[in-house]
XYZ file of C-alpha atoms in Angstrom:
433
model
C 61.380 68.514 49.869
C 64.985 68.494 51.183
C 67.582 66.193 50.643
C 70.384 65.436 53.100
C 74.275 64.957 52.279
C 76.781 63.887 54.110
C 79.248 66.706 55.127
C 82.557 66.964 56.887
C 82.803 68.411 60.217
C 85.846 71.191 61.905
C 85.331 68.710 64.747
C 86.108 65.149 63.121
C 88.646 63.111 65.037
C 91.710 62.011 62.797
C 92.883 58.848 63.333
C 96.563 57.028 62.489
C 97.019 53.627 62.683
C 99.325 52.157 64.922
C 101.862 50.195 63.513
C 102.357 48.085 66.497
C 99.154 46.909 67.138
C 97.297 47.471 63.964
C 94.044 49.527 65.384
C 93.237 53.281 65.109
C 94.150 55.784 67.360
C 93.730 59.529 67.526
C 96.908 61.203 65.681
C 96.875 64.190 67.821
C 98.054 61.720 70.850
C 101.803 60.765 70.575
C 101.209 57.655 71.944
C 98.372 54.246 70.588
C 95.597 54.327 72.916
C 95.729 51.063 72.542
C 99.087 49.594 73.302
C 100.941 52.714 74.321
C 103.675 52.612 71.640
C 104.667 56.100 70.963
C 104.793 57.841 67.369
C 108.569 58.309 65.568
C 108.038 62.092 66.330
C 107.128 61.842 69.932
C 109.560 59.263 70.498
C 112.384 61.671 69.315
C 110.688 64.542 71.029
C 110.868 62.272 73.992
C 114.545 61.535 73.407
C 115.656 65.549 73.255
C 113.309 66.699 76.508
C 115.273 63.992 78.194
C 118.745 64.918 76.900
C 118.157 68.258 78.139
C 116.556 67.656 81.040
C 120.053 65.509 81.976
C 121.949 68.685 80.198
C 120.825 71.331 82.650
C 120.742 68.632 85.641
C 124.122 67.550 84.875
C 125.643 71.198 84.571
C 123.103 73.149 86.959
C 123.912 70.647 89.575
C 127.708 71.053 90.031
C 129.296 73.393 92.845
C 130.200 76.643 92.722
C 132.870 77.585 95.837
C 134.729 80.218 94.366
C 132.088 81.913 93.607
C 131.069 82.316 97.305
C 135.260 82.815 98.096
C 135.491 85.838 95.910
C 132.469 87.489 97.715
C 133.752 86.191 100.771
C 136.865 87.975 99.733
C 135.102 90.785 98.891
C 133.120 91.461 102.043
C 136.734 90.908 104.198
C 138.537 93.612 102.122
C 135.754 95.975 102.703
C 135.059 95.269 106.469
C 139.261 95.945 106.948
C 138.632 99.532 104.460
C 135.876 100.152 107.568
C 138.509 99.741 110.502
C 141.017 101.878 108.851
C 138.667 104.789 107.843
C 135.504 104.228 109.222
C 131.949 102.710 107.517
C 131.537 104.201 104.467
C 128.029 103.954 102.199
C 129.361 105.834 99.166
C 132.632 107.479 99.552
C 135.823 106.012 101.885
C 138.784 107.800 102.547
C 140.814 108.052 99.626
C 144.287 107.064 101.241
C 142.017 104.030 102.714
C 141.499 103.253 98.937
C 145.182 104.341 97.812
C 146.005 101.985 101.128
C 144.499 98.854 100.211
C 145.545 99.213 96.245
C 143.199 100.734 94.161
C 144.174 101.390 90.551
C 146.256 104.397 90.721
C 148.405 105.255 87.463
C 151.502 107.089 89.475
C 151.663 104.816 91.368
C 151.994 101.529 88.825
C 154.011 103.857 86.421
C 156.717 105.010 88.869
C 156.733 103.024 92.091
C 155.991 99.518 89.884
C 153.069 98.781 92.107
C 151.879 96.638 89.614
C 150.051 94.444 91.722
C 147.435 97.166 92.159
C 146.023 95.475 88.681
C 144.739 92.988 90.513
C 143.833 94.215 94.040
C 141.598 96.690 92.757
C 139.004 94.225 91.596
C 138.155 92.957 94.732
C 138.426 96.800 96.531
C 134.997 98.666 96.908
C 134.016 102.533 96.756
C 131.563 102.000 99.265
C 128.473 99.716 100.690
C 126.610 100.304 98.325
C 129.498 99.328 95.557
C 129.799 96.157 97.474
C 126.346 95.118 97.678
C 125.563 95.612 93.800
C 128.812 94.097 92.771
C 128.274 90.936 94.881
C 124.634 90.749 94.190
C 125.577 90.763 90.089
C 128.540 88.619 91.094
C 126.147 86.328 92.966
C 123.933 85.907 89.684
C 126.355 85.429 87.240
C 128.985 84.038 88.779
C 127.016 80.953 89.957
C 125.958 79.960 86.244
C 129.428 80.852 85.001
C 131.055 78.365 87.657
C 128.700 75.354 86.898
C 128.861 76.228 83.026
C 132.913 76.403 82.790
C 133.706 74.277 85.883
C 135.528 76.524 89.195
C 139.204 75.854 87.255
C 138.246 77.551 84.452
C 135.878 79.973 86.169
C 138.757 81.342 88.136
C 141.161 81.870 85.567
C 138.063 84.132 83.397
C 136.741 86.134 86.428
C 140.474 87.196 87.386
C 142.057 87.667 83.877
C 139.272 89.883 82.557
C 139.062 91.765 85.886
C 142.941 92.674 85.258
C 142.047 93.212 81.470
C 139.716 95.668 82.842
C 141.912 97.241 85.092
C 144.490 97.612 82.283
C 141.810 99.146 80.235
C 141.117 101.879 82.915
C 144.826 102.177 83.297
C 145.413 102.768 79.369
C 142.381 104.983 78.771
C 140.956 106.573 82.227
C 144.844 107.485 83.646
C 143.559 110.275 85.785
C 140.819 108.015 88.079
C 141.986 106.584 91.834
C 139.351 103.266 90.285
C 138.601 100.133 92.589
C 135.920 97.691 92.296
C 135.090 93.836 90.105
C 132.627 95.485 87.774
C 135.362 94.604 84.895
C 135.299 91.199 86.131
C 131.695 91.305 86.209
C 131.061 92.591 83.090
C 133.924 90.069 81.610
C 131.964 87.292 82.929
C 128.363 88.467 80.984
C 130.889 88.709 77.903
C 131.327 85.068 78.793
C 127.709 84.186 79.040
C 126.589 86.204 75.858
C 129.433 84.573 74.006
C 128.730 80.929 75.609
C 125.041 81.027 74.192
C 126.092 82.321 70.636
C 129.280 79.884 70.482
C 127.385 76.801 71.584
C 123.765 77.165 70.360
C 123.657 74.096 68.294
C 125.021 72.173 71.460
C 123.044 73.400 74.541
C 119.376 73.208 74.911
C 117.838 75.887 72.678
C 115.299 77.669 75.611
C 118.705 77.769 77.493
C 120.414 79.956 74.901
C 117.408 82.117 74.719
C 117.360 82.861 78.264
C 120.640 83.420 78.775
C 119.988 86.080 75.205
C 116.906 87.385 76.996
C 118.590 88.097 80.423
C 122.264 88.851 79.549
C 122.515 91.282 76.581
C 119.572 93.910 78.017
C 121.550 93.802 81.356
C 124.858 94.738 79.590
C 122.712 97.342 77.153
C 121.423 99.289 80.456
C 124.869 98.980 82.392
C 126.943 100.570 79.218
C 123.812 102.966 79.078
C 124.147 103.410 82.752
C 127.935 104.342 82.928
C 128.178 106.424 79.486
C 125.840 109.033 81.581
C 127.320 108.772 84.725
C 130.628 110.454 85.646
C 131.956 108.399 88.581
C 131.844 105.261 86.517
C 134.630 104.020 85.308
C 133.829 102.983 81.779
C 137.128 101.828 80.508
C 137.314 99.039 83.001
C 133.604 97.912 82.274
C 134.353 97.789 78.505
C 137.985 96.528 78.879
C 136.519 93.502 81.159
C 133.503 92.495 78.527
C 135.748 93.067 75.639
C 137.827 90.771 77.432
C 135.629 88.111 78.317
C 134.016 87.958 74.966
C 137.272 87.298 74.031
C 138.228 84.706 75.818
C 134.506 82.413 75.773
C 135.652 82.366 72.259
C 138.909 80.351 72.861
C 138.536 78.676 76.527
C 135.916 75.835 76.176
C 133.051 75.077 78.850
C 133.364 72.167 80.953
C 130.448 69.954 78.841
C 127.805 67.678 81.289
C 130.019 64.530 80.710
C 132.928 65.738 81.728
C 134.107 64.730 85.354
C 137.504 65.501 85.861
C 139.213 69.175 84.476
C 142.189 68.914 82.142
C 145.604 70.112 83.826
C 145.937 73.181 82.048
C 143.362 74.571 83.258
C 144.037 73.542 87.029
C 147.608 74.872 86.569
C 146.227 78.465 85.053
C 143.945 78.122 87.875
C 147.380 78.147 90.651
C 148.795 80.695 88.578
C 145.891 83.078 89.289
C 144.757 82.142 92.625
C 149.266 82.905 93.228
C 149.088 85.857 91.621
C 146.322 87.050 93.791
C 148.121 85.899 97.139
C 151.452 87.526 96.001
C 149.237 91.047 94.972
C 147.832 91.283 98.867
C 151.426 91.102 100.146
C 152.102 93.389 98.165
C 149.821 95.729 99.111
C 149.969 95.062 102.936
C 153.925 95.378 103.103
C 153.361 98.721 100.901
C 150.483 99.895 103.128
C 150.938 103.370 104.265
C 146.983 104.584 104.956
C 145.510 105.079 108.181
C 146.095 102.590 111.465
C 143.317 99.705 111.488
C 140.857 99.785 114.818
C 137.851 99.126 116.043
C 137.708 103.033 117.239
C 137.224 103.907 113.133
C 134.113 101.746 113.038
C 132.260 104.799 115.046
C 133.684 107.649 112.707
C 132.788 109.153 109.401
C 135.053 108.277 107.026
C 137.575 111.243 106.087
C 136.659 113.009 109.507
C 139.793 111.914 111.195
C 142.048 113.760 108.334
C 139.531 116.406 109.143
C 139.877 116.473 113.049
C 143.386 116.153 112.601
C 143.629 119.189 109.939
C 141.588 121.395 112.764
C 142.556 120.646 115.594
C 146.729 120.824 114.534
C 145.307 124.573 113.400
C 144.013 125.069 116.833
C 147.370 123.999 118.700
C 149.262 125.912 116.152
C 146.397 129.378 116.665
C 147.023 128.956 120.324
C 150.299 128.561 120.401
C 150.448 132.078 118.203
C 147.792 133.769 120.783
C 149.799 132.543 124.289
C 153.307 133.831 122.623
C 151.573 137.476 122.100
C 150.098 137.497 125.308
C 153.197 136.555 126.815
C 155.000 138.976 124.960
C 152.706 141.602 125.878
C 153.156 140.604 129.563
C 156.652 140.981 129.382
C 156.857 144.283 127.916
C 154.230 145.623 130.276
C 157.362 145.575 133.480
C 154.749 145.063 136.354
C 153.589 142.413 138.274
C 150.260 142.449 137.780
C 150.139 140.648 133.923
C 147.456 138.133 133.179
C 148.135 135.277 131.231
C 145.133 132.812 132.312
C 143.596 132.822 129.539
C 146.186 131.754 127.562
C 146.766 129.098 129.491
C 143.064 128.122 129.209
C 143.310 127.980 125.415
C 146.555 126.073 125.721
C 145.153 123.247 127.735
C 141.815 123.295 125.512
C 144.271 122.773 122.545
C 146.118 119.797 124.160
C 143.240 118.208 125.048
C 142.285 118.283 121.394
C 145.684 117.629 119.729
C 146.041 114.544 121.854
C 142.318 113.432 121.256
C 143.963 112.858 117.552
C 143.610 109.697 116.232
C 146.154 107.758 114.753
C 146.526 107.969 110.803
C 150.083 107.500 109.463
C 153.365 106.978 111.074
C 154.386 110.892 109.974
C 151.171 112.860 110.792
C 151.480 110.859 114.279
C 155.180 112.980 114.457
C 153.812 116.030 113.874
C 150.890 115.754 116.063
C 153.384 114.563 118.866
C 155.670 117.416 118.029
C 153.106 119.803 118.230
C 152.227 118.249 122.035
C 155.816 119.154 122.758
C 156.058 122.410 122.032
C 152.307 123.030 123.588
C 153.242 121.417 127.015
C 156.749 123.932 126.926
C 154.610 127.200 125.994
C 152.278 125.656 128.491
C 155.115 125.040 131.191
C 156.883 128.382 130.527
C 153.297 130.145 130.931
C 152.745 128.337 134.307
C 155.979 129.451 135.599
C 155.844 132.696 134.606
C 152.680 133.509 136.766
C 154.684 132.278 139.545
C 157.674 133.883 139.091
C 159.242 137.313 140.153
C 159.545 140.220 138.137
C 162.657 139.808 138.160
C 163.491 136.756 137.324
C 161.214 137.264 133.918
C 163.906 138.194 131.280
C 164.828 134.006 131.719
C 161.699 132.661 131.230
C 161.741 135.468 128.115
C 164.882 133.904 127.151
C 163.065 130.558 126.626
C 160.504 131.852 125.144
C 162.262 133.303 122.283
C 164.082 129.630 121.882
C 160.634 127.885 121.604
C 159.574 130.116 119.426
C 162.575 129.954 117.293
C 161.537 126.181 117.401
C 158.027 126.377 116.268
C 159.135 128.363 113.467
C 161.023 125.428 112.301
C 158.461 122.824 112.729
C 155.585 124.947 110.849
C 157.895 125.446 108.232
C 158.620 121.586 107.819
C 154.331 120.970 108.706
C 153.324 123.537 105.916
C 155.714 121.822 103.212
C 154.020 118.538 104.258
C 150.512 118.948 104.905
C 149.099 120.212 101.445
C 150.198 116.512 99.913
C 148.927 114.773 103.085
C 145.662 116.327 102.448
C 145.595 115.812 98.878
C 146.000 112.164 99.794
C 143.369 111.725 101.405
C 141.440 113.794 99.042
C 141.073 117.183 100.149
C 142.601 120.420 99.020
C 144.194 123.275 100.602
C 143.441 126.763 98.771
C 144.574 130.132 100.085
C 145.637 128.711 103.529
C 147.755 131.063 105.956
C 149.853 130.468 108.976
C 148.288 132.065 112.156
């Protein structure tokens, strides 16, 4: 015979009474299935969803123009960098670069150009530069804008993107360095510093996301540019040290807040001034090659080299029609054939004059250089028309143009190793034809 007990079950339903309406409800439901009032835990859990739902509304909602204006700004620069030296995807001319003010220490040190600091950060090595730099600026900058409010947001994107540029100029003297990946990395300093600073303030799956998203992506870009040579480190760690720095001091513009206080608006002039006053700067110092819509076509850097070959062909030619002409001379008949000098001296003018425009003193060599082509090219005409003789004359003139092509390679040699170092290339065992 078996006897039966009573015995408790996994699946019993607990029950808490109500204390508004007296009766039992289930405790796992927040709220009396009777009357609806809500438990003193859910009514508080209640209470913080809501404040942070109104949190991230209130900040997530706000505008961000100057976000947009600094990629806008961006974009413009680079599209101007194409009509002066052509599109480039990964490498532009380097007096294009030099042109529009990238960092360059000689430059700052001993012509003062020290609005290059600033300049630089909105200059890009490239397409591809641009696109990642506007796509990171894109991401971050939106969040930093509605966090800090556009005031503040202006006055941390620019000051850590000089920081940076001070930092490449103090410990990476030797790079030509261009680009707002120290302002970019300046404003994740922000962020990271934002969610640490405030995490007893701001919604606590906020400050994990911005934890779970921010500090990898700085991880793998320090990773990234420790093993890569053509990154310029000392920006990207000058601009995060910087911005770090500075979410520690400058406060974020909190959900209730609807107007900015003056000091930030006025820091805000000063930077958007210094800015303005740094382009003048660099467009009454520009010095690169002529903007037009004729670069858009070309490679970038194969104007310097078109112009480098074809001024060696004029020169070559002009070297071959002076011996031929000599050697005509000296042969005392009638009969001396010079045609094919003259050939190669119109092929070369055609080419010297097909030179684009670059700078205001390669554009006086290259018309020099037409000059004295068009005499050799004159004096060889002549001379197949001309009796024997009448030749000693035209020999005569000869001698003086040579005399004056002596003086102009002389004065072209001395300048065209610097020219072509501007622009990035170097001349190694070169001799005069």
């Amino acid at each position: 015979m078996f006897q039966v007990f009573p015995t408790s079950s996994s699946n019993e339903i607990r029950s808490r009474r109500c204390p508004g309406c007296g009766n039992l409800t289930p405790a796992d439901n927040p709220r009396c299935a009777h009357c609806g009032l809500g438990s003193v835990e859910a009514v508080i859990q209640e209470r913080k969803l809501a404040s942070e739902r109104h949190f991230l509304q209130a900040l997530f909602t706000r505008s961000n123009p100057f976000t947009m204006i600094f990629i806008g700004i961006n974009v413009g620069v680079y599209v101007l960098m194409c009509l002066a030296g052509g599109i480039a995807i990964t490498s532009p001319d380097l007096a294009v670069l030099i042109g529009f003010g990238a960092k360059q220490n000689d430059l700052i040190a001993h012509q003062h150009q020290y609005w290059r600091l600033v300049t630089s950060i909105f200059i890009h090595i490239g397409l591809i530069h641009l696109l990642i730099n506007n796509y990171a600026l894109w991401i971050i900058g939106q969040e930093i804008e509605r966090i800090y409010g556009s005031s503040r947001f202006v006055v941390l994107y620019v000051a850590t993107g000089i920081l940076g540029s001070i930092g490449s100029y103090a410990f990476n003297p030797q790079a030509t360095s261009a680009g707002a990946s120290g302002a970019i990395f300046g404003l994740f300093g922000v962020m990271a510093t934002f969610a640490f600073r405030y995490r007893r303030e701001i919604p606590a799956a906020l400050s994990r996301e911005i934890k779970r998203r921010v500090i990898p992506i700085i991880a793998l870009n320090l990773i990234f540019g420790l093993s890569v040579r053509i990154v310029d480190n000392a920006a990207h760690i000058g601009g995060l040290l910087s911005g770090i720095a500075l979410a520690l001091v400058v406060p974020y513009k909190r959900p209730h807040q609807k107007t900015t206080p003056l000091v930030w608006r006025a820091l805000q002039v000063i930077c958007l001034a210094a800015m303005f006053v740094s382009f003048v700067g660099a467009f009454r110092s520009y010095e690169g090659p002529r903007l037009s819509l004729s670069n858009l076509t070309t490679r970038p850097s194969s104007n310097i080299v078109n112009y480098f070959e074809n001024m060696q062909q004029g020169s070559k030619a002009l070297s071959e029609s002076a011996r031929s002409f000599q050697e005509a001379l000296n042969s005392r008949n009638g009969n001396a054939d010079v045609s094919s000098s003259l050939r190669l001296l119109q092929d070369a003018l055609r080419n010297v004059r097909s030179i684009p425009q670059i700078d205001t003193q390669s554009q006086r060599y290259r018309d020099q250089m037409i000059e004295i082509l068009s005499e050799q090219q004159r004096i060889l005409t002549e001379f197949t028309k001309t009796p024997l003789k009448d030749w000693q004359a035209l020999g005569a003139e000869e001698d003086r143009l040579i005399e004056r092509n002596n003086k102009f390679v002389a004065e072209f040699d001395e300048w065209l190793p610097g020219f072509m170092n501007q622009h990035g290339y170097e001349l190694r065992g070169r001799k005069n034809s």
